[in-house]
């Protein structure tokens, strides 16, 4: 049975990290060892349903995966009813969590569990960097850091996960770009910067994307045009969810449910679904 | 399983009613047919189940509590109904229940209700107004395993009582009945064949299904239907296989409860996110996806889906055609997309 009842967690801390964004640390309350083991099996790119009692429930990605003490982190941007209420809660307050859900990033070979060592390039946009954090950390810890991380934001003030990006500066080539204002080396979008990035680091063998969907689509097409197979491009998409068990219907994408079949998708699988679901064929020109 | 002859559904109801609450379709004061609790002594003669209300609400509740929260712990609010029987469920609605049994197979709230139910089917002898169950393999004969017991009228005072499950066989224990012979089975077969023959032309349904599965429907057709859709949720509420739901929190004093309630994929805000991004912001896209969900083979063939059994999501009850104020119910829509 798939319960819709959350498990209690408490807020340990919340650190401001970008415009209207806060990096929360949570801990499970009184969990059994077997239950903690379930949470410790979380893969990078999976998500959980966060309950803020009285306000509702919504999906969030893990920035750090649950550890042996049952602690984990999530970056949250204040946006709607659930996040608005969350930002009013203080450390020690009891919330709820269900999960882990969904397919994470393909960090290992599905058959052998061997860590994939292709040259990975990562592109994040805005809060979309959050689902990529545990992937970046996993690749670094596996001894195969990404060949580059390109991070785009609207302004320097809107940049999130600042401590993480600062730490990564010594571990991998990091390219920050903002669309407006100063405070960053590059101005524009990640797509504008990619030719220069590739001049410096070479062509990747695998690309991971998360950010506004139109950014992910155009970046994916950029790489397809350069000859990278669409099957080597992965992205994580966002949808409204009320259950995460594939029954409420809210996250449908054609015949699939993003909570079960996603949220990470391979571009050659995702593009045809998006092309059909967008009706007028706005995405029909994608080459997969 | 042994099949029997019985003089009247009332005889069956009086027996089953000794151990279960009985529900049957009856007219209310406004003349509308719906499911009513019916004690054995007031159980009335069965007639064609033709009713706008399906049996969906008995298992997938229109509104129910999921859990309550006391500030520290979340406590599940599972329903615990007494054993009950639905007597006179049409074959199309039985097929819909089987479909939802599969879709909600891991849902503890659905299953808590479903496991208390005894389903007694009713096989229609003539087509209902907008129904097309034979076109989508849902009737008029009850599908194997879709009910515990099935009633089929042979004469004014003689019914064939088919036993499809062990639960059904146990429900008959203590009731002395004559075993049905070949003649009764042959008569049933012939009456069902005659009923199928009496259905009107369904070529537009088959053509529509093929058009949907070949993605050959023009976007302009869906967009035009989107303009006609009032987002009233009449179709999704009455559809016996529609299963979308939302959740909401309510706080009273120190206790908070989370409810789930029937939602509709045809509402403008169904997929709208907190950022106001709406992947299904165009009404035509929502209408297209609704029919795609009902008739796409790709949908039920998706191996990872928790969802549909290996059949279409439409059971041919025709309720959407009757209720839709925008004239985009199933017959109207299938004709539009194949014009």
XYZ file of C-alpha atoms in Angstrom:
627
model
C 0.000 0.000 0.000
C 1.152 3.518 -0.736
C 0.359 5.714 2.210
C -0.465 9.367 1.810
C 0.432 9.915 5.465
C 3.698 11.781 6.082
C 6.397 10.886 8.544
C 7.231 13.597 11.075
C 10.342 15.702 10.540
C 11.584 18.770 12.323
C 13.225 21.896 10.994
C 16.828 22.075 12.170
C 17.774 25.294 10.424
C 16.972 27.593 7.532
C 19.658 29.737 5.929
C 18.851 32.540 3.487
C 20.445 31.611 0.182
C 19.370 33.782 -2.733
C 16.356 35.952 -3.440
C 13.351 34.607 -1.470
C 15.181 31.301 -1.205
C 16.170 29.467 1.942
C 18.258 26.357 2.421
C 16.536 24.171 5.015
C 18.004 21.359 7.075
C 15.520 18.763 8.338
C 15.671 15.697 10.575
C 13.294 12.784 10.972
C 11.697 12.451 14.387
C 11.829 9.063 16.095
C 12.258 6.953 12.973
C 12.951 3.234 13.157
C 16.225 1.941 11.727
C 14.437 0.195 8.878
C 12.613 3.357 7.951
C 15.812 5.381 8.029
C 17.402 2.789 5.751
C 14.598 3.406 3.269
C 15.380 7.117 3.279
C 19.121 6.474 3.075
C 18.548 4.610 -0.173
C 17.601 7.921 -1.803
C 19.347 8.530 -5.127
C 20.501 11.933 -6.418
C 17.620 13.538 -8.304
C 14.819 11.842 -6.388
C 12.339 13.989 -4.479
C 10.134 13.997 -1.399
C 6.726 15.436 -0.561
C 7.030 18.082 2.123
C 3.968 18.645 4.288
C 3.487 21.927 6.083
C 0.456 21.071 8.230
C -2.375 23.459 7.604
C -0.909 24.703 4.338
C -0.550 21.555 2.250
C 2.035 19.400 0.577
C 4.366 19.887 -2.388
C 7.336 18.118 -4.002
C 10.917 19.216 -3.307
C 14.253 17.828 -4.308
C 16.998 16.849 -1.890
C 20.137 18.989 -1.940
C 21.758 16.604 0.516
C 20.385 13.089 0.814
C 19.217 11.636 4.142
C 22.192 10.494 6.238
C 22.483 7.897 8.996
C 21.105 10.406 11.513
C 18.065 11.056 9.321
C 19.158 14.560 8.380
C 18.722 16.014 4.914
C 18.483 19.366 3.163
C 16.307 21.094 0.609
C 16.453 24.482 -1.050
C 13.047 26.162 -1.084
C 11.981 29.298 -2.868
C 9.078 31.208 -1.359
C 6.484 30.969 -4.074
C 3.029 29.769 -3.007
C 0.890 28.621 -0.110
C 3.058 25.747 1.126
C 6.379 27.551 0.867
C 4.870 30.737 2.268
C 3.818 28.846 5.395
C 7.145 27.017 5.587
C 9.045 30.296 5.722
C 7.011 31.289 8.789
C 7.967 28.136 10.690
C 10.891 28.217 13.107
C 13.538 25.562 13.876
C 12.039 22.809 16.032
C 8.674 22.957 14.293
C 7.245 19.598 13.187
C 6.512 19.077 9.509
C 5.950 15.934 7.430
C 7.767 14.116 4.656
C 6.901 11.258 2.295
C 9.248 9.560 -0.095
C 11.717 9.133 -1.613
C 9.964 9.267 -4.986
C 10.751 9.185 -8.679
C 13.670 8.258 -10.859
C 16.885 10.065 -10.029
C 19.820 10.954 -12.243
C 21.494 8.003 -14.006
C 24.714 8.116 -12.014
C 25.399 4.411 -12.273
C 24.989 1.761 -14.905
C 21.570 0.246 -14.317
C 22.891 -3.291 -14.612
C 26.281 -3.188 -12.928
C 25.859 -0.300 -10.472
C 29.258 0.862 -11.767
C 29.681 4.625 -11.612
C 29.380 6.147 -15.051
C 32.543 8.001 -15.987
C 31.553 9.867 -19.113
C 32.602 13.492 -19.317
C 29.555 15.124 -17.769
C 28.599 18.743 -18.287
C 25.956 20.263 -16.045
C 23.770 23.278 -16.754
C 21.533 24.750 -14.079
C 19.216 27.735 -14.148
C 17.891 29.614 -11.113
C 16.514 27.303 -8.425
C 16.939 24.494 -10.926
C 20.418 24.084 -9.543
C 18.902 22.393 -6.480
C 18.241 18.924 -8.012
C 21.747 18.999 -9.473
C 23.563 19.527 -6.170
C 23.506 15.915 -5.032
C 24.531 14.853 -8.546
C 27.531 17.202 -8.555
C 28.548 15.989 -5.104
C 28.132 12.367 -6.181
C 30.320 12.853 -9.254
C 32.983 14.698 -7.242
C 33.008 12.018 -4.562
C 33.214 9.314 -7.226
C 36.404 10.861 -8.605
C 34.777 11.920 -11.880
C 33.810 15.563 -11.346
C 31.822 17.256 -14.102
C 33.942 18.781 -16.870
C 32.030 22.004 -16.191
C 29.066 23.451 -14.363
C 27.274 26.349 -16.036
C 24.917 28.194 -13.731
C 22.603 30.923 -14.955
C 20.478 33.248 -12.860
C 18.416 36.347 -13.464
C 20.628 38.540 -11.263
C 23.536 38.048 -8.898
C 21.128 38.491 -5.983
C 18.974 35.663 -7.319
C 21.838 33.169 -7.355
C 21.207 30.270 -5.003
C 23.368 27.654 -3.297
C 26.161 30.150 -2.847
C 28.203 28.147 -0.287
C 28.096 25.074 -2.502
C 29.184 26.937 -5.616
C 31.973 28.605 -3.684
C 33.209 25.230 -2.525
C 32.988 23.751 -6.015
C 35.212 26.493 -7.440
C 38.263 24.505 -6.354
C 36.820 21.196 -7.529
C 35.542 21.804 -11.060
C 35.323 24.508 -13.757
C 32.406 26.694 -12.716
C 30.824 29.277 -15.039
C 28.315 31.686 -13.529
C 26.246 33.921 -15.780
C 23.459 36.395 -15.015
C 20.969 38.019 -17.341
C 20.789 41.402 -15.645
C 23.056 43.627 -13.568
C 26.600 43.217 -12.385
C 28.394 41.037 -9.889
C 29.139 38.197 -12.236
C 31.818 37.491 -14.830
C 29.378 36.738 -17.634
C 26.155 38.405 -18.839
C 23.455 36.503 -20.708
C 21.982 33.032 -20.573
C 23.701 29.661 -20.230
C 23.027 29.114 -23.923
C 25.008 32.258 -24.760
C 27.942 31.028 -22.723
C 28.093 27.425 -23.870
C 30.259 27.925 -27.004
C 32.949 29.550 -24.870
C 32.636 26.871 -22.198
C 33.068 24.127 -24.765
C 36.105 25.908 -26.213
C 37.677 25.650 -22.786
C 36.631 22.180 -21.648
C 35.838 20.326 -24.866
C 32.703 18.455 -25.886
C 30.893 16.533 -23.141
C 29.745 12.956 -23.452
C 26.772 13.440 -21.185
C 24.733 16.515 -20.219
C 22.532 17.057 -17.160
C 20.094 19.969 -17.099
C 17.698 21.573 -14.670
C 16.070 24.976 -14.780
C 13.238 26.698 -16.619
C 11.892 24.223 -19.170
C 12.502 26.482 -22.140
C 16.148 26.818 -21.070
C 16.512 23.040 -20.810
C 14.869 22.497 -24.187
C 17.050 25.017 -26.005
C 20.249 23.821 -24.336
C 19.365 20.223 -25.172
C 18.778 21.159 -28.796
C 22.079 23.083 -28.828
C 23.926 19.884 -27.935
C 21.885 17.737 -30.338
C 22.832 20.140 -33.121
C 26.468 19.660 -32.178
C 26.131 15.940 -32.578
C 25.555 14.737 -29.029
C 22.960 11.950 -29.027
C 19.683 12.992 -27.412
C 19.991 9.842 -25.338
C 23.023 11.388 -23.604
C 21.051 14.407 -22.409
C 19.087 14.264 -19.171
C 16.870 16.824 -17.475
C 14.663 17.093 -14.412
C 11.234 18.645 -14.858
C 8.771 20.123 -12.407
C 5.053 19.452 -12.164
C 2.319 20.025 -9.634
C 1.769 16.922 -7.490
C -0.701 15.913 -4.783
C 0.232 12.280 -4.210
C 3.576 11.253 -5.810
C 2.114 7.738 -6.099
C 0.811 8.064 -9.653
C -2.866 8.357 -8.741
C -3.900 12.005 -8.250
C -3.296 12.782 -11.911
C -1.901 16.284 -11.494
C 1.560 15.608 -12.900
C 0.431 13.847 -16.068
C 2.549 14.143 -19.170
C 0.669 12.346 -21.924
C 0.403 8.734 -20.749
C 3.047 9.144 -18.075
C 3.109 10.524 -14.553
C 6.134 12.673 -13.797
C 6.135 11.514 -10.164
C 6.617 7.896 -11.245
C 8.276 8.070 -14.644
C 10.307 11.225 -13.892
C 11.199 13.722 -12.695
C 14.434 13.008 -14.571
C 13.976 12.216 -18.241
C 16.219 11.388 -21.146
C 15.738 13.962 -23.884
C 14.936 11.460 -26.634
C 12.121 10.114 -24.429
C 10.863 13.447 -23.167
C 10.837 15.587 -26.292
C 8.152 13.566 -28.139
C 5.914 13.695 -25.062
C 6.306 17.451 -24.749
C 5.777 17.969 -28.463
C 2.436 16.186 -28.307
C 1.285 17.629 -25.016
C 1.907 21.202 -26.104
C -0.775 20.752 -28.726
C 0.064 23.342 -31.318
C 3.361 21.594 -31.841
C 5.508 24.339 -30.395
C 8.149 21.717 -29.670
C 7.573 19.629 -32.749
C 10.804 20.789 -34.353
C 13.044 19.186 -31.779
C 15.365 16.653 -33.296
C 15.530 13.479 -31.292
C -18.694 -22.120 -10.112
C -22.332 -23.276 -10.099
C -25.011 -20.969 -11.453
C -28.558 -20.997 -10.065
C -32.123 -20.014 -10.845
C -33.887 -17.615 -8.494
C -37.424 -16.278 -8.565
C -36.601 -12.678 -7.762
C -33.727 -10.374 -6.841
C -35.753 -9.597 -3.726
C -35.223 -13.164 -2.534
C -31.506 -12.698 -2.985
C -31.558 -9.294 -1.315
C -33.372 -10.597 1.739
C -30.729 -13.297 2.149
C -27.728 -11.057 1.623
C -29.312 -8.353 3.748
C -29.023 -10.556 6.826
C -25.307 -9.930 6.949
C -24.705 -6.779 4.902
C -26.081 -3.323 4.292
C -27.982 -3.340 1.022
C -27.772 -0.610 -1.591
C -29.844 -0.403 -4.760
C -30.641 2.181 -7.424
C -33.918 3.945 -6.681
C -35.669 7.155 -7.622
C -35.407 9.963 -5.107
C -38.126 12.539 -4.471
C -37.003 14.448 -7.569
C -37.343 11.368 -9.712
C -33.582 10.959 -10.182
C -32.168 7.484 -9.859
C -29.316 7.004 -7.447
C -27.885 4.558 -4.939
C -29.967 4.318 -1.764
C -29.568 2.248 1.361
C -32.411 -0.234 1.194
C -33.334 -2.536 4.073
C -34.311 -6.067 2.983
C -37.964 -5.487 3.774
C -38.171 -2.432 1.495
C -35.918 -3.744 -1.248
C -37.807 -3.149 -4.458
C -37.870 -4.950 -7.780
C -34.773 -4.409 -9.892
C -35.008 -2.745 -13.236
C -32.432 -1.571 -15.708
C -29.626 0.176 -13.805
C -29.748 3.114 -16.255
C -28.700 5.889 -13.851
C -26.433 8.923 -14.005
C -24.793 7.896 -10.750
C -22.207 5.128 -10.982
C -20.865 3.134 -8.044
C -17.564 5.042 -8.009
C -18.264 6.928 -4.800
C -18.535 3.766 -2.724
C -14.832 3.085 -3.102
C -13.206 6.315 -4.252
C -14.945 8.749 -1.933
C -15.848 12.208 -3.277
C -14.314 13.694 -0.104
C -12.522 11.905 2.696
C -9.990 12.453 5.435
C -6.515 11.080 4.797
C -4.963 11.769 8.169
C -5.060 14.043 11.156
C -2.149 15.823 12.772
C -2.005 16.737 16.445
C 1.125 18.864 16.309
C 3.500 15.943 16.679
C 2.153 12.853 14.957
C 0.311 12.103 11.733
C -2.445 9.519 12.243
C -4.006 7.810 9.261
C -7.806 8.060 8.988
C -8.688 4.808 7.266
C -12.378 4.143 6.615
C -13.898 1.091 8.309
C -17.296 0.473 6.701
C -19.531 -2.404 7.676
C -19.887 -5.114 5.021
C -22.218 -3.930 2.293
C -23.675 -5.109 -0.999
C -24.410 -3.161 -4.152
C -27.288 -4.948 -5.828
C -27.952 -4.200 -9.475
C -24.688 -2.801 -10.794
C -24.664 -2.580 -14.586
C -21.996 -4.456 -16.524
C -20.356 -1.222 -17.696
C -20.086 0.011 -14.115
C -18.734 -3.361 -13.001
C -16.038 -3.006 -15.649
C -15.302 0.464 -14.336
C -14.939 -0.876 -10.797
C -12.510 -3.536 -12.049
C -10.575 -0.772 -13.802
C -10.377 1.310 -10.641
C -9.564 -1.767 -8.541
C -6.403 -1.977 -10.604
C -5.683 1.741 -10.614
C -6.119 2.059 -6.844
C -4.683 -1.342 -5.997
C -2.115 0.210 -3.645
C -4.444 2.853 -2.213
C -5.320 1.914 1.379
C -8.458 4.080 1.511
C -9.928 2.642 -1.664
C -9.066 -0.906 -0.689
C -10.466 -0.566 2.844
C -13.883 0.140 1.308
C -13.598 -2.226 -1.604
C -12.797 -5.239 0.556
C -16.082 -4.807 2.414
C -18.189 -4.831 -0.734
C -20.207 -7.572 -2.382
C -20.999 -6.716 -5.995
C -24.199 -8.052 -7.500
C -24.347 -7.258 -11.188
C -27.332 -6.712 -13.466
C -27.134 -7.609 -17.138
C -29.120 -5.228 -19.313
C -31.457 -6.743 -21.899
C -31.686 -3.651 -24.045
C -29.359 -0.736 -24.809
C -29.562 2.374 -22.648
C -29.981 5.772 -24.242
C -26.360 6.760 -24.936
C -24.538 3.590 -23.989
C -22.153 1.662 -26.226
C -20.663 -0.909 -23.858
C -20.185 -3.609 -26.542
C -17.943 -1.219 -28.513
C -15.457 -1.008 -25.645
C -15.695 -4.558 -24.304
C -17.607 -3.641 -21.154
C -21.067 -5.201 -21.561
C -23.912 -5.946 -21.790
C -22.811 -9.279 -20.334
C -20.849 -8.920 -17.094
C -17.136 -9.582 -17.621
C -15.573 -12.519 -15.807
C -14.506 -11.634 -12.282
C -16.016 -8.148 -12.414
C -18.793 -9.037 -9.917
C -19.335 -11.564 -7.173
C -22.833 -12.431 -8.359
C -24.710 -11.475 -11.511
C -28.446 -11.380 -12.126
C -29.900 -11.979 -15.571
C -33.661 -11.963 -16.080
C -35.059 -14.961 -17.958
C -38.792 -14.701 -17.233
C -41.032 -12.424 -15.175
C -40.437 -14.648 -12.162
C -37.193 -16.365 -13.052
C -33.638 -15.028 -13.023
C -30.310 -16.651 -13.743
C -27.987 -16.067 -10.794
C -24.385 -16.381 -11.901
C -21.664 -16.930 -9.325
C -18.345 -15.404 -10.400
C -16.253 -15.409 -7.218
C -15.763 -17.352 -4.012
C -17.086 -14.339 -2.144
C -20.257 -14.618 -4.185
C -20.551 -18.334 -3.459
C -20.145 -17.723 0.279
C -22.833 -15.038 0.182
C -25.328 -17.654 -1.035
C -24.643 -20.151 1.732
C -27.918 -21.084 3.429
C -30.026 -20.163 0.431
C -31.609 -23.181 -1.262
C -31.660 -22.669 -5.016
C -32.169 -24.771 -8.114
C -29.099 -25.207 -10.255
C -29.306 -23.552 -13.652
C -29.280 -25.849 -16.649
C -28.069 -25.430 -20.187
C -31.376 -23.960 -21.310
C -30.973 -21.005 -18.952
C -27.400 -20.401 -20.106
C -28.454 -20.575 -23.749
C -31.288 -18.142 -23.171
C -28.902 -15.738 -21.478
C -26.448 -16.014 -24.352
C -29.165 -15.345 -26.899
C -30.584 -12.396 -24.973
C -27.171 -10.793 -24.708
C -26.547 -11.315 -28.417
C -29.921 -9.733 -29.155
C -29.073 -6.809 -26.904
C -25.760 -6.277 -28.701
C -27.558 -6.356 -32.041
C -29.963 -3.687 -30.821
C -27.219 -1.110 -30.195
C -27.120 1.664 -32.790
C -24.257 2.174 -35.209
C -20.968 2.701 -33.360
C -18.647 3.268 -36.303
C -17.846 6.805 -35.097
C -16.572 5.353 -31.799
C -14.194 2.938 -33.515
C -13.069 5.563 -36.018
C -12.481 8.042 -33.198
C -10.403 5.548 -31.246
C -8.222 4.892 -34.275
C -7.840 8.619 -34.976
C -6.748 9.230 -31.383
C -4.277 6.354 -31.459
C -2.755 7.478 -34.738
C -2.493 11.092 -33.502
C -4.306 12.178 -36.635
C -6.768 14.542 -34.978
C -6.136 18.161 -36.024
C -5.188 20.486 -33.207
C -7.885 22.858 -34.461
C -10.468 20.212 -33.581
C -9.239 19.987 -30.007
C -9.013 23.770 -29.733
C -12.589 24.119 -30.963
C -13.722 21.542 -28.403
C -11.749 23.456 -25.783
C -13.860 26.530 -26.487
C -16.988 24.438 -25.938
C -15.693 22.969 -22.673
C -17.139 24.908 -19.739
C -14.796 23.192 -17.232
C -17.916 22.237 -15.298
C -16.481 18.812 -14.350
C -19.799 17.116 -15.120
C -18.101 14.480 -17.259
C -15.262 13.755 -14.861
C -17.639 13.589 -11.886
C -20.015 11.151 -13.567
C -17.378 9.127 -15.407
C -17.027 5.851 -13.491
C -13.311 5.571 -14.292
C -12.177 9.168 -13.692
C -9.867 9.157 -10.703
C -8.129 12.531 -10.359
C -8.067 14.027 -6.911
C -6.697 16.985 -5.011
C -5.847 17.484 -1.353
C -6.462 20.305 1.103
C -5.694 20.955 4.757
C -8.225 22.102 7.340
C -7.476 23.107 10.905
C -9.909 23.026 13.806
C -8.515 23.969 17.195
C -5.322 22.002 17.724
C -6.134 19.376 15.137
C -5.433 19.551 11.463
C -6.866 17.156 8.893
C -5.913 16.584 5.283
C -8.747 15.771 2.919
C -8.693 14.462 -0.560
C -11.475 15.265 -2.959
C -12.478 14.547 -6.532
C -10.703 16.894 -8.898
C -11.007 17.365 -12.634
C -8.259 17.408 -15.244
C -10.459 19.758 -17.258
C -10.124 22.585 -14.740
C -7.846 25.384 -15.892
C -5.817 25.219 -12.681
C -5.408 21.459 -12.544
C -1.717 21.529 -13.446
C -0.966 25.148 -12.548
C 2.108 25.393 -10.352
C 2.840 27.835 -7.538
C 4.940 29.849 -10.002
C 1.775 30.194 -12.137
C 3.399 28.127 -14.873
C 0.649 25.978 -16.356
C 1.666 23.052 -18.580
C -2.000 22.554 -19.497
C -3.086 26.155 -19.825
C -4.887 25.661 -23.146
C -8.403 24.227 -22.875
C -7.983 22.329 -26.147
C -4.945 20.521 -24.742
C -6.884 19.539 -21.641
C -9.791 18.190 -23.701
C -7.380 16.292 -25.936
C -5.647 14.714 -22.990
C -8.974 13.745 -21.378
C -9.997 11.738 -24.462
C -6.484 10.446 -24.926
C -6.682 9.103 -21.359
C -9.932 7.328 -22.211
C -8.997 5.818 -25.549
C -5.224 5.711 -26.012
C -3.719 2.258 -26.142
C -0.383 3.843 -25.243
C -1.829 4.810 -21.893
C -2.699 1.351 -20.697
C 0.273 -0.273 -22.364
C 2.757 1.864 -20.413
C 4.434 -0.755 -18.290
C 5.485 1.571 -15.487
C 2.061 3.086 -14.987
C 0.336 2.156 -11.789
C -2.798 2.763 -13.738
C -5.167 1.192 -16.122
C -5.712 -2.482 -16.577
C -5.280 -3.710 -20.128
C -8.323 -1.959 -21.476
C -9.561 1.460 -22.527
C -10.418 3.943 -19.829
C -13.927 4.290 -21.249
C -16.592 1.689 -20.442
C -19.225 3.028 -22.821
C -21.774 4.223 -20.273
C -22.489 7.408 -22.230
C -22.987 9.570 -19.139
C -20.640 12.260 -20.451
C -22.796 12.605 -23.570
C -25.917 13.075 -21.480
C -24.472 15.587 -19.030
C -22.121 17.733 -21.125
C -23.627 21.204 -21.641
C -20.976 21.980 -24.258
C -21.972 19.054 -26.494
C -18.533 17.439 -26.392
C -19.537 14.192 -24.716
C -18.281 10.952 -26.171
C -20.606 10.580 -29.164
C -20.379 14.251 -30.093
C -16.602 14.318 -29.696
C -15.917 11.123 -31.588
C -18.069 12.403 -34.466
C -16.225 15.730 -34.449
C -12.798 14.158 -34.647
C -13.759 11.836 -37.471
C -15.687 14.327 -39.595
